[in-house]
């Protein structure tokens, strides 16, 4: 624990903030809402907690000490809060622009009678992407609010003693699933232009921080020119301006691919493109008996049972001396890494007749197609993969039936479908299974919703800009506090691009300066 | 009170070395019959702090050193503190260690580095008189009750065979000296062998065994025990020291003069002044290398064995050879530092080198101020073994060997301050182990010592580790000015290494600061009234805004100004002016970090058992995560969470496991009849959750 004096001193400082003009606005707000001082530091988190796709109502959950503030400002309530746990129909407005975003239900759950044990609010709004995005962005603009981390609601519930131990054991899996979903979503975005932009900012910020730190830790003894800081000043100014421009840019830079990402992958000539064509009922991809026909990713937007799906056909996986084809294979593997669901297509003529051998063959095949499986998991993620055995029309009827029955009894494999793209045999069963999978994935609010990721990014970028302002404010008063601003900025940006550790900063310092003492 | 104890500290004259030695030999004569709680091997910065700390905690302690008159010697640079390092000195002092007070006694040139950059990164630093420093440390050790110093070389570390039920786990039982006498038994042993563990010295093309020039090499037995008996992973590092220059042979008029601060600031919270009077301080001088120096380095590379070896040296304290090779064409700084009031030598900071002595002379004479300089002792390089510190617990105990503690360069660090900090903490825990008290750890949220130890034990080292302020996440809170509030109270109440005198002083400071802040808070009035009272300050606030005294301090008004305007309520606190100015500004920022700090502390309080089999743990973890955990064996959930490659999901799964196991243990013990035992177990289950 901290020495009690510090707690005392802190309390004094919190008290100070209640009347201070220069204090951050969130403190003043939380104070006028009468939030106890001890809680005023906890972040308030928000997230979409219903699924996406075709749904009538979306639920956005808010938890933390600023929940009441968020509720008042978003639902246009002056002072009194609605009665606890009762639905109230209100216009939901953007607290900054004051424009009406939607009309929906708000429910107020004061602590401790809520899922997380904290003050919580639920907004039940219409399920369109535009509305959800607007509400999430508006929430992000309320001071003290940030998008929830993976599993954070559950984690808070656990910490408040609201969950039993058995539920906690599921928590790890939940967080794993959510981080995985976020990771995949981030990968999709980071591989585009936006990703390059963020990486570039992160790189510049790292250098800024390294140079400020070098100036703090070494300038007294070393030849570190004062010019170093002027350079940092310029970089910080430019970065801040760039980020602000980016946040204002309504075009959002690039088109975001929406929907559950389903990727077809497998060896060459297994019939992947035929499957794509079957699924979208038009010849979107060229099919030929020549192995290696598809060389780039072919992408099609589909509607499967009412849910948005983005289906990608990829180049067949094989070692090829052809440079173009090798690039195709690299892209294919990259897509598999980003996918919510992978359809692994196998030519059933290649499957050994013996059941045991067949299972081993398919497992080996999965390993080669899903490279991350090897590294990350001990078992196959059965919910993220379907095995499609194509070309059953080429097998004799009895052989096909035995294979089907035997594979059903083998454990340790994802669900297997035997189909023929040529005769449409088994296709209906496959579609039913695919529909169930896509539906489950859509129930997970995190997969396939780029707008959500975008809302997260926005919030982190806003924090980043605010932190850079702290640098400027303290630049000539207290360099340690100025450096703290750059550190905070890098932490915020690191939530998008990945964490940056002290060692990485030291590496830059030693690369750029000769430190001799 | 402050005045009284300050004068007490400073008026105490170290006894003459002669009488010290005779006292020691008198103690030695009774040794054979004795058994100690703690034995500390090595008398450098780590060893002396360890021995003194162990004795303060109440352990009967023996310090074994090869040469008694080198106890407390400054082997390399004649200075203490700096940015980051000064933080460590303040913290060691706050825990009642020696080096801060020794620095105040021996300092001959005091300065606060980074004065213009904010109090969180101020770096208190001093040039030291080598002889005075040694004298102070030796006299302190001599006057510490329960501490004996013995001259001798340790031949062997005595350990038990591993317990068959816990394979690979040993227990320390004592040491055996080289002269073949009886073994000396102890519950804990602290090894602080510095560069002496399989050390070899390099100069030009010659190599000789040893850890410091002029001293005998340590015995190979110790190294053998660590490597072969205990199976510890050992690495090798290198460092170096510059030649010492004869002062009279240097033309100081050709160097830039760097005077000290006009008012020396003491390191210790107990001192209000330093032994050295402001006007008695000595200056430093600054010169630079040139193309001639670079040429000599390049021409002599083939004669330079040390520089060709592929052993990791420090990036931030490189030899002049590696500086020139890595950053050619630059003029590197060389500081000429005094070695003491009566010393006729200068220490050329930045000119560490390992070339043959005749070339060293050629090199330094390329620098104009030293064109006629004479070398007193040539520079040399050292290569030495270190124990990979991930094999240690946060108490600095070797995980596989109960009672064996390591501190200082043996853990892969460099620097006096880093060594002293680890020494103190290892000494504290060695004494606690010997007295059957649970180990204590410092969090990285509360101290630089905590940052240092956590970095070592959870990340390990690839090059000699030195403290920088950029390593501390909570830098705005871990300031040199508040080290007493952060550590002295805990040091007395929970650790037991702080004297009641110092504790009472810290309590007085804490209470005064609290009262002063409350008084400032109570001074709330409109800005127009403030303007009337303080006509000098510029206030753009609107007339009716109410501002408190604390807010004025945040807007660059000094406490002294407020105290002169409101003497009746503020003058009692005038001695804390500077601290109040700092507190008022920094509290705003510490406040923001509080939640993050609490989260880290919570995770650090959940320990993971050391004998856990991560590969068979019935928890959902990927193979990759299991391998990392098995390799590093983090002591707490907190350090596990900071490992690279550990996912948030893995942390939560481990958390579930710790909580679950803790609860199971409690249920099991609740069913046992023995009430007392149950209570104890419950306590340990809550704190440690599993047997250590």
mmCIF file of C-alpha atoms in Angstrom, chain A residues 195-493:
data_model
loop_
_atom_site.group_PDB
_atom_site.id
_atom_site.type_symbol
_atom_site.label_atom_id
_atom_site.label_comp_id
_atom_site.label_asym_id
_atom_site.label_seq_id
_atom_site.Cartn_x
_atom_site.Cartn_y
_atom_site.Cartn_z
ATOM 1 C CA UNK A 195 -2.318 0.956 -40.353
ATOM 2 C CA UNK A 196 0.633 2.556 -42.054
ATOM 3 C CA UNK A 197 -0.461 5.936 -40.783
ATOM 4 C CA UNK A 198 -0.726 4.715 -37.160
ATOM 5 C CA UNK A 199 2.587 2.883 -37.377
ATOM 6 C CA UNK A 200 4.211 5.996 -38.692
ATOM 7 C CA UNK A 201 2.813 8.067 -35.812
ATOM 8 C CA UNK A 202 3.877 5.476 -33.303
ATOM 9 C CA UNK A 203 7.373 5.473 -34.753
ATOM 10 C CA UNK A 204 7.610 9.273 -34.590
ATOM 11 C CA UNK A 205 6.271 9.368 -31.052
ATOM 12 C CA UNK A 206 8.773 6.749 -29.932
ATOM 13 C CA UNK A 207 11.582 8.890 -31.249
ATOM 14 C CA UNK A 208 10.157 11.970 -29.566
ATOM 15 C CA UNK A 209 9.964 10.151 -26.259
ATOM 16 C CA UNK A 210 13.422 8.657 -26.666
ATOM 17 C CA UNK A 211 14.890 12.075 -27.326
ATOM 18 C CA UNK A 212 13.159 13.705 -24.376
ATOM 19 C CA UNK A 213 14.233 10.813 -22.144
ATOM 20 C CA UNK A 214 17.781 11.062 -23.423
ATOM 21 C CA UNK A 215 17.750 14.752 -22.633
ATOM 22 C CA UNK A 216 16.466 14.043 -19.118
ATOM 23 C CA UNK A 217 18.728 11.116 -18.283
ATOM 24 C CA UNK A 218 21.941 12.156 -20.006
ATOM 25 C CA UNK A 219 22.140 15.767 -21.093
ATOM 26 C CA UNK A 220 23.941 16.928 -17.949
ATOM 27 C CA UNK A 221 26.943 14.749 -18.620
ATOM 28 C CA UNK A 222 26.784 14.162 -22.301
ATOM 29 C CA UNK A 223 26.899 15.948 -25.581
ATOM 30 C CA UNK A 224 23.194 16.081 -26.191
ATOM 31 C CA UNK A 225 22.510 19.298 -27.972
ATOM 32 C CA UNK A 226 19.658 21.515 -26.841
ATOM 33 C CA UNK A 227 18.505 21.356 -30.456
ATOM 34 C CA UNK A 228 17.175 17.887 -29.712
ATOM 35 C CA UNK A 229 14.257 19.322 -27.776
ATOM 36 C CA UNK A 230 13.428 21.889 -30.439
ATOM 37 C CA UNK A 231 13.174 19.046 -32.876
ATOM 38 C CA UNK A 232 10.833 17.206 -30.496
ATOM 39 C CA UNK A 233 8.718 20.365 -30.146
ATOM 40 C CA UNK A 234 8.289 20.504 -33.886
ATOM 41 C CA UNK A 235 7.464 16.801 -34.171
ATOM 42 C CA UNK A 236 4.925 16.962 -31.360
ATOM 43 C CA UNK A 237 3.266 19.979 -32.957
ATOM 44 C CA UNK A 238 3.078 18.281 -36.329
ATOM 45 C CA UNK A 239 1.786 15.035 -34.863
ATOM 46 C CA UNK A 240 -0.868 16.808 -32.869
ATOM 47 C CA UNK A 241 -2.033 18.732 -35.910
ATOM 48 C CA UNK A 242 -2.024 15.608 -38.068
ATOM 49 C CA UNK A 243 -4.044 13.638 -35.557
ATOM 50 C CA UNK A 244 -6.538 16.439 -35.127
ATOM 51 C CA UNK A 245 -6.979 16.668 -38.878
ATOM 52 C CA UNK A 246 -7.429 12.929 -39.046
ATOM 53 C CA UNK A 247 -10.072 12.994 -36.310
ATOM 54 C CA UNK A 248 -11.988 15.696 -38.145
ATOM 55 C CA UNK A 249 -11.808 13.917 -41.492
ATOM 56 C CA UNK A 250 -15.324 12.659 -42.134
ATOM 57 C CA UNK A 251 -14.238 10.464 -45.017
ATOM 58 C CA UNK A 252 -12.416 8.220 -42.564
ATOM 59 C CA UNK A 253 -9.576 7.548 -44.962
ATOM 60 C CA UNK A 254 -10.600 4.247 -46.469
ATOM 61 C CA UNK A 255 -13.527 1.988 -47.024
ATOM 62 C CA UNK A 256 -13.862 -0.490 -44.221
ATOM 63 C CA UNK A 257 -14.876 -3.991 -45.024
ATOM 64 C CA UNK A 258 -17.871 -4.874 -42.964
ATOM 65 C CA UNK A 259 -19.181 -8.301 -42.092
ATOM 66 C CA UNK A 260 -17.975 -11.639 -40.822
ATOM 67 C CA UNK A 261 -14.769 -12.472 -42.621
ATOM 68 C CA UNK A 262 -14.947 -15.965 -44.104
ATOM 69 C CA UNK A 263 -11.878 -17.193 -45.962
ATOM 70 C CA UNK A 264 -11.660 -20.209 -48.253
ATOM 71 C CA UNK A 265 -8.237 -21.803 -48.091
ATOM 72 C CA UNK A 266 -6.571 -25.074 -49.013
ATOM 73 C CA UNK A 267 -4.194 -26.755 -51.411
ATOM 74 C CA UNK A 268 -4.239 -25.973 -55.107
ATOM 75 C CA UNK A 269 -6.974 -27.418 -57.226
ATOM 76 C CA UNK A 270 -9.122 -28.509 -54.268
ATOM 77 C CA UNK A 271 -12.061 -26.549 -55.676
ATOM 78 C CA UNK A 272 -11.910 -23.405 -53.590
ATOM 79 C CA UNK A 273 -12.993 -21.080 -56.378
ATOM 80 C CA UNK A 274 -15.795 -23.461 -57.329
ATOM 81 C CA UNK A 275 -17.037 -23.224 -53.762
ATOM 82 C CA UNK A 276 -16.928 -19.442 -53.870
ATOM 83 C CA UNK A 277 -18.907 -19.452 -57.097
ATOM 84 C CA UNK A 278 -21.442 -21.852 -55.626
ATOM 85 C CA UNK A 279 -21.881 -19.693 -52.546
ATOM 86 C CA UNK A 280 -22.367 -16.439 -54.413
ATOM 87 C CA UNK A 281 -24.284 -18.145 -57.247
ATOM 88 C CA UNK A 282 -22.362 -16.377 -59.953
ATOM 89 C CA UNK A 283 -18.917 -16.894 -61.473
ATOM 90 C CA UNK A 284 -17.022 -14.434 -59.341
ATOM 91 C CA UNK A 285 -13.803 -16.369 -59.716
ATOM 92 C CA UNK A 286 -12.277 -18.143 -62.674
ATOM 93 C CA UNK A 287 -12.272 -21.899 -62.245
ATOM 94 C CA UNK A 288 -10.139 -24.252 -64.303
ATOM 95 C CA UNK A 289 -8.647 -27.704 -63.861
ATOM 96 C CA UNK A 290 -5.197 -26.099 -63.853
ATOM 97 C CA UNK A 291 -3.624 -25.984 -60.375
ATOM 98 C CA UNK A 292 -2.796 -22.435 -59.293
ATOM 99 C CA UNK A 293 -5.493 -20.655 -61.268
ATOM 100 C CA UNK A 294 -6.357 -18.245 -58.475
ATOM 101 C CA UNK A 295 -3.351 -16.135 -57.641
ATOM 102 C CA UNK A 296 -4.749 -13.206 -55.709
ATOM 103 C CA UNK A 297 -7.487 -12.846 -53.135
ATOM 104 C CA UNK A 298 -10.947 -12.693 -54.671
ATOM 105 C CA UNK A 299 -13.415 -10.982 -52.384
ATOM 106 C CA UNK A 300 -17.223 -11.020 -52.466
ATOM 107 C CA UNK A 301 -19.801 -9.553 -50.129
ATOM 108 C CA UNK A 302 -22.625 -11.988 -49.347
ATOM 109 C CA UNK A 303 -25.734 -12.196 -47.286
ATOM 110 C CA UNK A 304 -26.018 -15.533 -45.532
ATOM 111 C CA UNK A 305 -29.330 -15.938 -43.723
ATOM 112 C CA UNK A 306 -29.527 -12.194 -43.170
ATOM 113 C CA UNK A 307 -25.996 -11.739 -41.855
ATOM 114 C CA UNK A 308 -23.321 -9.789 -43.713
ATOM 115 C CA UNK A 309 -20.429 -11.968 -44.800
ATOM 116 C CA UNK A 310 -17.289 -11.033 -46.629
ATOM 117 C CA UNK A 311 -16.134 -14.146 -48.465
ATOM 118 C CA UNK A 312 -12.552 -14.359 -49.752
ATOM 119 C CA UNK A 313 -11.149 -16.959 -52.094
ATOM 120 C CA UNK A 314 -7.391 -17.363 -51.867
ATOM 121 C CA UNK A 315 -4.563 -18.844 -53.867
ATOM 122 C CA UNK A 316 -3.895 -22.548 -53.344
ATOM 123 C CA UNK A 317 -1.165 -23.249 -50.867
ATOM 124 C CA UNK A 318 1.916 -24.854 -52.395
ATOM 125 C CA UNK A 319 5.592 -24.137 -52.806
ATOM 126 C CA UNK A 320 5.967 -22.509 -56.173
ATOM 127 C CA UNK A 321 8.966 -21.044 -57.952
ATOM 128 C CA UNK A 322 6.654 -18.470 -59.527
ATOM 129 C CA UNK A 323 7.059 -15.113 -57.754
ATOM 130 C CA UNK A 324 3.490 -14.000 -58.446
ATOM 131 C CA UNK A 325 2.083 -17.215 -57.083
ATOM 132 C CA UNK A 326 4.341 -17.020 -54.005
ATOM 133 C CA UNK A 327 2.961 -13.574 -53.268
ATOM 134 C CA UNK A 328 -0.538 -15.010 -53.703
ATOM 135 C CA UNK A 329 0.233 -17.703 -51.125
ATOM 136 C CA UNK A 330 1.598 -15.099 -48.703
ATOM 137 C CA UNK A 331 -1.576 -13.063 -49.048
ATOM 138 C CA UNK A 332 -3.669 -16.190 -48.605
ATOM 139 C CA UNK A 333 -1.958 -16.992 -45.308
ATOM 140 C CA UNK A 334 -2.344 -13.377 -44.188
ATOM 141 C CA UNK A 335 -6.081 -13.579 -44.900
ATOM 142 C CA UNK A 336 -6.397 -16.801 -42.921
ATOM 143 C CA UNK A 337 -4.717 -15.043 -39.993
ATOM 144 C CA UNK A 338 -7.310 -12.262 -40.164
ATOM 145 C CA UNK A 339 -10.315 -14.481 -40.707
ATOM 146 C CA UNK A 340 -13.217 -15.004 -38.332
ATOM 147 C CA UNK A 341 -13.983 -18.319 -40.002
ATOM 148 C CA UNK A 342 -11.836 -20.389 -42.342
ATOM 149 C CA UNK A 343 -13.255 -22.955 -44.764
ATOM 150 C CA UNK A 344 -10.479 -25.465 -45.386
ATOM 151 C CA UNK A 345 -11.194 -27.175 -48.686
ATOM 152 C CA UNK A 346 -9.698 -30.613 -49.371
ATOM 153 C CA UNK A 347 -9.953 -32.774 -52.466
ATOM 154 C CA UNK A 348 -11.491 -35.912 -50.988
ATOM 155 C CA UNK A 349 -9.584 -38.094 -53.420
ATOM 156 C CA UNK A 350 -6.461 -37.193 -51.409
ATOM 157 C CA UNK A 351 -7.928 -38.433 -48.119
ATOM 158 C CA UNK A 352 -6.680 -41.922 -47.202
ATOM 159 C CA UNK A 353 -9.362 -44.601 -47.022
ATOM 160 C CA UNK A 354 -8.486 -45.786 -43.487
ATOM 161 C CA UNK A 355 -10.247 -43.720 -40.803
ATOM 162 C CA UNK A 356 -7.247 -43.299 -38.516
ATOM 163 C CA UNK A 357 -4.982 -42.332 -41.372
ATOM 164 C CA UNK A 358 -7.610 -39.989 -42.722
ATOM 165 C CA UNK A 359 -7.820 -38.170 -39.388
ATOM 166 C CA UNK A 360 -4.060 -37.813 -39.160
ATOM 167 C CA UNK A 361 -3.918 -36.601 -42.747
ATOM 168 C CA UNK A 362 -6.589 -33.962 -42.152
ATOM 169 C CA UNK A 363 -4.964 -32.768 -38.932
ATOM 170 C CA UNK A 364 -1.652 -32.376 -40.711
ATOM 171 C CA UNK A 365 -3.393 -30.549 -43.493
ATOM 172 C CA UNK A 366 -5.084 -28.150 -41.059
ATOM 173 C CA UNK A 367 -1.737 -27.360 -39.475
ATOM 174 C CA UNK A 368 -0.279 -26.377 -42.793
ATOM 175 C CA UNK A 369 -3.257 -24.219 -43.735
ATOM 176 C CA UNK A 370 -3.751 -22.537 -40.340
ATOM 177 C CA UNK A 371 -0.209 -21.519 -39.431
ATOM 178 C CA UNK A 372 -1.223 -19.716 -36.246
ATOM 179 C CA UNK A 373 -2.887 -22.822 -34.870
ATOM 180 C CA UNK A 374 0.508 -24.364 -34.479
ATOM 181 C CA UNK A 375 1.859 -21.464 -32.439
ATOM 182 C CA UNK A 376 -1.036 -20.247 -30.401
ATOM 183 C CA UNK A 377 -3.286 -23.093 -29.455
ATOM 184 C CA UNK A 378 -2.969 -26.578 -28.217
ATOM 185 C CA UNK A 379 -6.229 -27.633 -29.881
ATOM 186 C CA UNK A 380 -7.957 -26.560 -33.072
ATOM 187 C CA UNK A 381 -10.343 -23.676 -32.600
ATOM 188 C CA UNK A 382 -13.345 -25.718 -33.657
ATOM 189 C CA UNK A 383 -15.558 -22.653 -33.868
ATOM 190 C CA UNK A 384 -13.266 -20.826 -36.268
ATOM 191 C CA UNK A 385 -12.833 -23.490 -38.885
ATOM 192 C CA UNK A 386 -14.863 -25.848 -41.091
ATOM 193 C CA UNK A 387 -13.388 -28.730 -43.082
ATOM 194 C CA UNK A 388 -14.913 -29.056 -46.552
ATOM 195 C CA UNK A 389 -14.192 -32.281 -48.435
ATOM 196 C CA UNK A 390 -14.941 -31.451 -52.052
ATOM 197 C CA UNK A 391 -15.369 -33.549 -55.189
ATOM 198 C CA UNK A 392 -17.380 -36.344 -53.583
ATOM 199 C CA UNK A 393 -18.838 -37.049 -57.002
ATOM 200 C CA UNK A 394 -15.510 -38.617 -57.918
ATOM 201 C CA UNK A 395 -15.768 -41.189 -55.118
ATOM 202 C CA UNK A 396 -17.817 -44.388 -55.433
ATOM 203 C CA UNK A 397 -21.042 -44.181 -53.429
ATOM 204 C CA UNK A 398 -20.066 -46.746 -50.732
ATOM 205 C CA UNK A 399 -16.596 -45.262 -50.184
ATOM 206 C CA UNK A 400 -18.127 -41.859 -49.711
ATOM 207 C CA UNK A 401 -20.597 -43.149 -47.131
ATOM 208 C CA UNK A 402 -17.882 -44.964 -45.120
ATOM 209 C CA UNK A 403 -15.701 -41.858 -45.129
ATOM 210 C CA UNK A 404 -18.581 -39.737 -43.924
ATOM 211 C CA UNK A 405 -19.474 -42.138 -41.108
ATOM 212 C CA UNK A 406 -15.901 -42.689 -40.009
ATOM 213 C CA UNK A 407 -14.987 -39.034 -39.905
ATOM 214 C CA UNK A 408 -18.015 -38.312 -37.758
ATOM 215 C CA UNK A 409 -16.546 -40.575 -35.071
ATOM 216 C CA UNK A 410 -13.067 -39.054 -35.111
ATOM 217 C CA UNK A 411 -12.451 -36.484 -32.387
ATOM 218 C CA UNK A 412 -10.005 -33.616 -32.560
ATOM 219 C CA UNK A 413 -11.241 -32.333 -35.895
ATOM 220 C CA UNK A 414 -13.440 -29.350 -36.712
ATOM 221 C CA UNK A 415 -16.840 -30.190 -38.251
ATOM 222 C CA UNK A 416 -16.472 -31.952 -41.601
ATOM 223 C CA UNK A 417 -18.773 -31.484 -44.617
ATOM 224 C CA UNK A 418 -18.658 -33.673 -47.672
ATOM 225 C CA UNK A 419 -19.815 -31.811 -50.742
ATOM 226 C CA UNK A 420 -19.584 -31.774 -54.460
ATOM 227 C CA UNK A 421 -19.548 -28.436 -56.170
ATOM 228 C CA UNK A 422 -20.167 -30.274 -59.375
ATOM 229 C CA UNK A 423 -23.384 -32.101 -58.429
ATOM 230 C CA UNK A 424 -24.429 -29.873 -55.474
ATOM 231 C CA UNK A 425 -24.473 -32.959 -53.280
ATOM 232 C CA UNK A 426 -24.157 -32.113 -49.560
ATOM 233 C CA UNK A 427 -24.234 -28.415 -50.307
ATOM 234 C CA UNK A 428 -27.486 -27.797 -48.445
ATOM 235 C CA UNK A 429 -26.137 -29.341 -45.214
ATOM 236 C CA UNK A 430 -23.002 -27.300 -45.582
ATOM 237 C CA UNK A 431 -24.968 -24.083 -46.016
ATOM 238 C CA UNK A 432 -27.009 -24.820 -42.897
ATOM 239 C CA UNK A 433 -23.844 -25.345 -40.863
ATOM 240 C CA UNK A 434 -22.266 -22.202 -42.308
ATOM 241 C CA UNK A 435 -25.400 -20.234 -41.452
ATOM 242 C CA UNK A 436 -25.238 -21.386 -37.795
ATOM 243 C CA UNK A 437 -21.583 -20.427 -37.574
ATOM 244 C CA UNK A 438 -22.082 -17.000 -39.090
ATOM 245 C CA UNK A 439 -25.022 -16.373 -36.812
ATOM 246 C CA UNK A 440 -22.921 -17.212 -33.726
ATOM 247 C CA UNK A 441 -20.124 -14.989 -34.928
ATOM 248 C CA UNK A 442 -22.520 -12.109 -35.485
ATOM 249 C CA UNK A 443 -23.785 -12.519 -31.955
ATOM 250 C CA UNK A 444 -20.297 -11.600 -30.830
ATOM 251 C CA UNK A 445 -20.293 -7.807 -30.969
ATOM 252 C CA UNK A 446 -16.589 -7.707 -31.602
ATOM 253 C CA UNK A 447 -16.129 -9.701 -34.754
ATOM 254 C CA UNK A 448 -16.575 -8.105 -38.101
ATOM 255 C CA UNK A 449 -17.571 -4.647 -36.934
ATOM 256 C CA UNK A 450 -15.011 -2.204 -38.213
ATOM 257 C CA UNK A 451 -17.000 0.776 -36.991
ATOM 258 C CA UNK A 452 -16.493 -0.449 -33.434
ATOM 259 C CA UNK A 453 -12.791 -0.709 -33.942
ATOM 260 C CA UNK A 454 -12.945 2.720 -35.452
ATOM 261 C CA UNK A 455 -14.702 4.089 -32.372
ATOM 262 C CA UNK A 456 -11.971 2.557 -30.212
ATOM 263 C CA UNK A 457 -9.263 4.046 -32.368
ATOM 264 C CA UNK A 458 -10.930 7.428 -32.237
ATOM 265 C CA UNK A 459 -11.068 7.404 -28.466
ATOM 266 C CA UNK A 460 -7.421 6.427 -28.176
ATOM 267 C CA UNK A 461 -6.386 9.072 -30.675
ATOM 268 C CA UNK A 462 -8.326 11.715 -28.766
ATOM 269 C CA UNK A 463 -6.479 10.739 -25.590
ATOM 270 C CA UNK A 464 -3.247 10.865 -27.526
ATOM 271 C CA UNK A 465 -3.908 14.405 -28.722
ATOM 272 C CA UNK A 466 -4.824 15.509 -25.198
ATOM 273 C CA UNK A 467 -1.603 14.019 -23.842
ATOM 274 C CA UNK A 468 0.460 15.864 -26.438
ATOM 275 C CA UNK A 469 -1.182 19.062 -25.246
ATOM 276 C CA UNK A 470 0.192 18.255 -21.792
ATOM 277 C CA UNK A 471 3.675 18.125 -23.307
ATOM 278 C CA UNK A 472 3.244 21.586 -24.769
ATOM 279 C CA UNK A 473 1.807 22.965 -21.559
ATOM 280 C CA UNK A 474 4.706 21.809 -19.391
ATOM 281 C CA UNK A 475 7.486 22.061 -21.967
ATOM 282 C CA UNK A 476 9.048 25.138 -20.417
ATOM 283 C CA UNK A 477 7.849 24.606 -16.845
ATOM 284 C CA UNK A 478 8.729 21.028 -15.951
ATOM 285 C CA UNK A 479 10.285 18.665 -18.462
ATOM 286 C CA UNK A 480 9.481 15.580 -16.390
ATOM 287 C CA UNK A 481 5.773 16.381 -16.577
ATOM 288 C CA UNK A 482 6.113 17.240 -20.262
ATOM 289 C CA UNK A 483 7.746 13.877 -20.883
ATOM 290 C CA UNK A 484 4.868 12.282 -18.994
ATOM 291 C CA UNK A 485 2.588 13.760 -21.665
ATOM 292 C CA UNK A 486 4.537 12.055 -24.453
ATOM 293 C CA UNK A 487 4.549 8.809 -22.468
ATOM 294 C CA UNK A 488 0.774 8.969 -22.084
ATOM 295 C CA UNK A 489 0.382 9.747 -25.769
ATOM 296 C CA UNK A 490 2.454 6.724 -26.663
ATOM 297 C CA UNK A 491 0.471 4.514 -24.280
ATOM 298 C CA UNK A 492 -2.781 5.632 -25.891
ATOM 299 C CA UNK A 493 -1.480 5.042 -29.375
#
